[in-house]
mmCIF file of C-alpha atoms in Angstrom:
data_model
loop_
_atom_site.group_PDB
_atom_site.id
_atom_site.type_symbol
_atom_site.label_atom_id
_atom_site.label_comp_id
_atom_site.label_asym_id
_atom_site.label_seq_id
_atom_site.Cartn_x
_atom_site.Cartn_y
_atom_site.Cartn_z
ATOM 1 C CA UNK A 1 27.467 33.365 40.892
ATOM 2 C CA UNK A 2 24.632 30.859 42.163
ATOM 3 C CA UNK A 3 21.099 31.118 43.128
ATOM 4 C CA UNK A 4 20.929 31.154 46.632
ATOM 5 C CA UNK A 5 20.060 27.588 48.660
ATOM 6 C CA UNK A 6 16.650 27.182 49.668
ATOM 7 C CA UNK A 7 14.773 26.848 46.517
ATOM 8 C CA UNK A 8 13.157 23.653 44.617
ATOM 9 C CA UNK A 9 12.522 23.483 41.194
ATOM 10 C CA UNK A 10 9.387 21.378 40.412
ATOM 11 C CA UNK A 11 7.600 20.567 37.125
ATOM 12 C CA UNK A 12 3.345 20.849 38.355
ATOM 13 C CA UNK A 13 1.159 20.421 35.085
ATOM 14 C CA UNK A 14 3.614 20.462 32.463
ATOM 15 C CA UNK A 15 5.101 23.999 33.979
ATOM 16 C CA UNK A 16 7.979 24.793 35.979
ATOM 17 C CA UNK A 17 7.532 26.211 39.278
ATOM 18 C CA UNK A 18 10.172 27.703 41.985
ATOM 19 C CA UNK A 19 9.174 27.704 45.429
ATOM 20 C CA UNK A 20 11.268 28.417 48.332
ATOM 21 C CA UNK A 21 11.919 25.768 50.954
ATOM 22 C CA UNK A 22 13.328 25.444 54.885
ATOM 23 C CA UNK A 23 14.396 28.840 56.074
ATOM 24 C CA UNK A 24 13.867 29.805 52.860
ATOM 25 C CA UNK A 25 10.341 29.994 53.087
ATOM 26 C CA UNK A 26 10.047 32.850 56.084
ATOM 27 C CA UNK A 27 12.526 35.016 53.510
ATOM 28 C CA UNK A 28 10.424 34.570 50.329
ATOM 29 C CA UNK A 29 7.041 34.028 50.205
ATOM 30 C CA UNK A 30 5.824 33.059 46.956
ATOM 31 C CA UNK A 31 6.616 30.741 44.469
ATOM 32 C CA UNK A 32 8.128 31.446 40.931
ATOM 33 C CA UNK A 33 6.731 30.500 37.026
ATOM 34 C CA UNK A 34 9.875 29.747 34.999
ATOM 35 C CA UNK A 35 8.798 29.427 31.203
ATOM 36 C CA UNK A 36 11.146 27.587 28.896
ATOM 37 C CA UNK A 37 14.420 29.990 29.074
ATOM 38 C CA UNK A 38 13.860 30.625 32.120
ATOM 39 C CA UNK A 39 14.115 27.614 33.714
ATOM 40 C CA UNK A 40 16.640 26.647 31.201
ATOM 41 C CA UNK A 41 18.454 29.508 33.357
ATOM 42 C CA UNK A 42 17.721 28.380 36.305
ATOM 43 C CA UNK A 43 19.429 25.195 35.927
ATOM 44 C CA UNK A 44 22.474 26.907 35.092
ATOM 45 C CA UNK A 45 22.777 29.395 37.564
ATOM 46 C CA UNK A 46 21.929 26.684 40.071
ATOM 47 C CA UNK A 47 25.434 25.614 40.039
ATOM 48 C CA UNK A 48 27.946 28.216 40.304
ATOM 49 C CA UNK A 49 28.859 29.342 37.218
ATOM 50 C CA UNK A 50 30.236 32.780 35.403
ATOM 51 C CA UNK A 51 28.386 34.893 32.710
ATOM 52 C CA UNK A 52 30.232 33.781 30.126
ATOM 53 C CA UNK A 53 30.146 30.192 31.221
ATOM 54 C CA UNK A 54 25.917 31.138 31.010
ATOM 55 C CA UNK A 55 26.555 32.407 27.929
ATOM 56 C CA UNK A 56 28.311 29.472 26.137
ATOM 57 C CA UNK A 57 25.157 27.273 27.834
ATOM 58 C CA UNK A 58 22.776 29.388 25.796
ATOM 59 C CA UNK A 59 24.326 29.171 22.598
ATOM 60 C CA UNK A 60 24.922 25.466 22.456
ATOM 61 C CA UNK A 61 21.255 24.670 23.406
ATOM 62 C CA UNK A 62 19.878 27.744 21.182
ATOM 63 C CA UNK A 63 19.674 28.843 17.715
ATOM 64 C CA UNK A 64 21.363 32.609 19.122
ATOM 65 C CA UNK A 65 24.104 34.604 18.653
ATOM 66 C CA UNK A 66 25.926 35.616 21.082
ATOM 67 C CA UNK A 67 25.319 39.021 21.928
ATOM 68 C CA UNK A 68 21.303 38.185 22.159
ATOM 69 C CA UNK A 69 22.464 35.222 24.177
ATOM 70 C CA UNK A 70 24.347 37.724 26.789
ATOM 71 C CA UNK A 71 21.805 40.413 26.888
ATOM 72 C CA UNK A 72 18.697 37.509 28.011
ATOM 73 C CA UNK A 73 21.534 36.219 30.983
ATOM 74 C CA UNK A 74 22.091 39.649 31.992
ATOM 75 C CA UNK A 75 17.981 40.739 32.032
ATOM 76 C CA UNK A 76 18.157 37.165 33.656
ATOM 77 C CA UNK A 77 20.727 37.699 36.419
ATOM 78 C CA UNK A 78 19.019 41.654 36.971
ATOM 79 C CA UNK A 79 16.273 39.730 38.082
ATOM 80 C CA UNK A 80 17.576 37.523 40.616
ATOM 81 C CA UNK A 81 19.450 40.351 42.049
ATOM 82 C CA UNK A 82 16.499 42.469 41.983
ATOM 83 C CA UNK A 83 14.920 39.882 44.173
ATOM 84 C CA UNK A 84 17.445 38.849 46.572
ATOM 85 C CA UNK A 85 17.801 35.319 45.088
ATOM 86 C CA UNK A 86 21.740 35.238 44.086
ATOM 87 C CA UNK A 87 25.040 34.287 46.537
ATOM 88 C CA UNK A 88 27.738 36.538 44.660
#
């Protein structure tokens, strides 16, 4: 799974912010705050990847085992789909 196409990552301030781009922009209007995991996430999703292959990301950057490591992809990925933003 991938986040969908339209979307730029950009560091403003010191913090990470999503914000739609092209066509992307009459679908979602808004723009997203990533903190650290989260954008941590959003680099790996950006390429498409599996849950597990997620999952082995997270532990070898973080200090986490690897159920914790699964259940903050999953809460991660829940809220992606919840808004639209994955190609599955």
């Amino acid at each position: 799974m991938k986040i969908k196409d339209g979307f730029a990552k950009r560091n403003i301030a010191g913090e990470d912010i999503v914000v739609p781009v092209g066509k992307m922009t009459k679908k979602f209007n808004g723009m997203i705050t990533l903190k650290k995991s989260g954008s941590f996430f959003w680099d790996c999703f950006s390429n498409d990847i599996t849950i597990d292959d997620a999952v082995k990301m997270v532990t070898d950057e973080y200090e986490v085992d690897e159920s914790t490591a699964r259940k903050d992809v999953e809460d991660f990925i829940k809220i992606l789909r919840d808004n639209d933003l994955l190609d599955e």
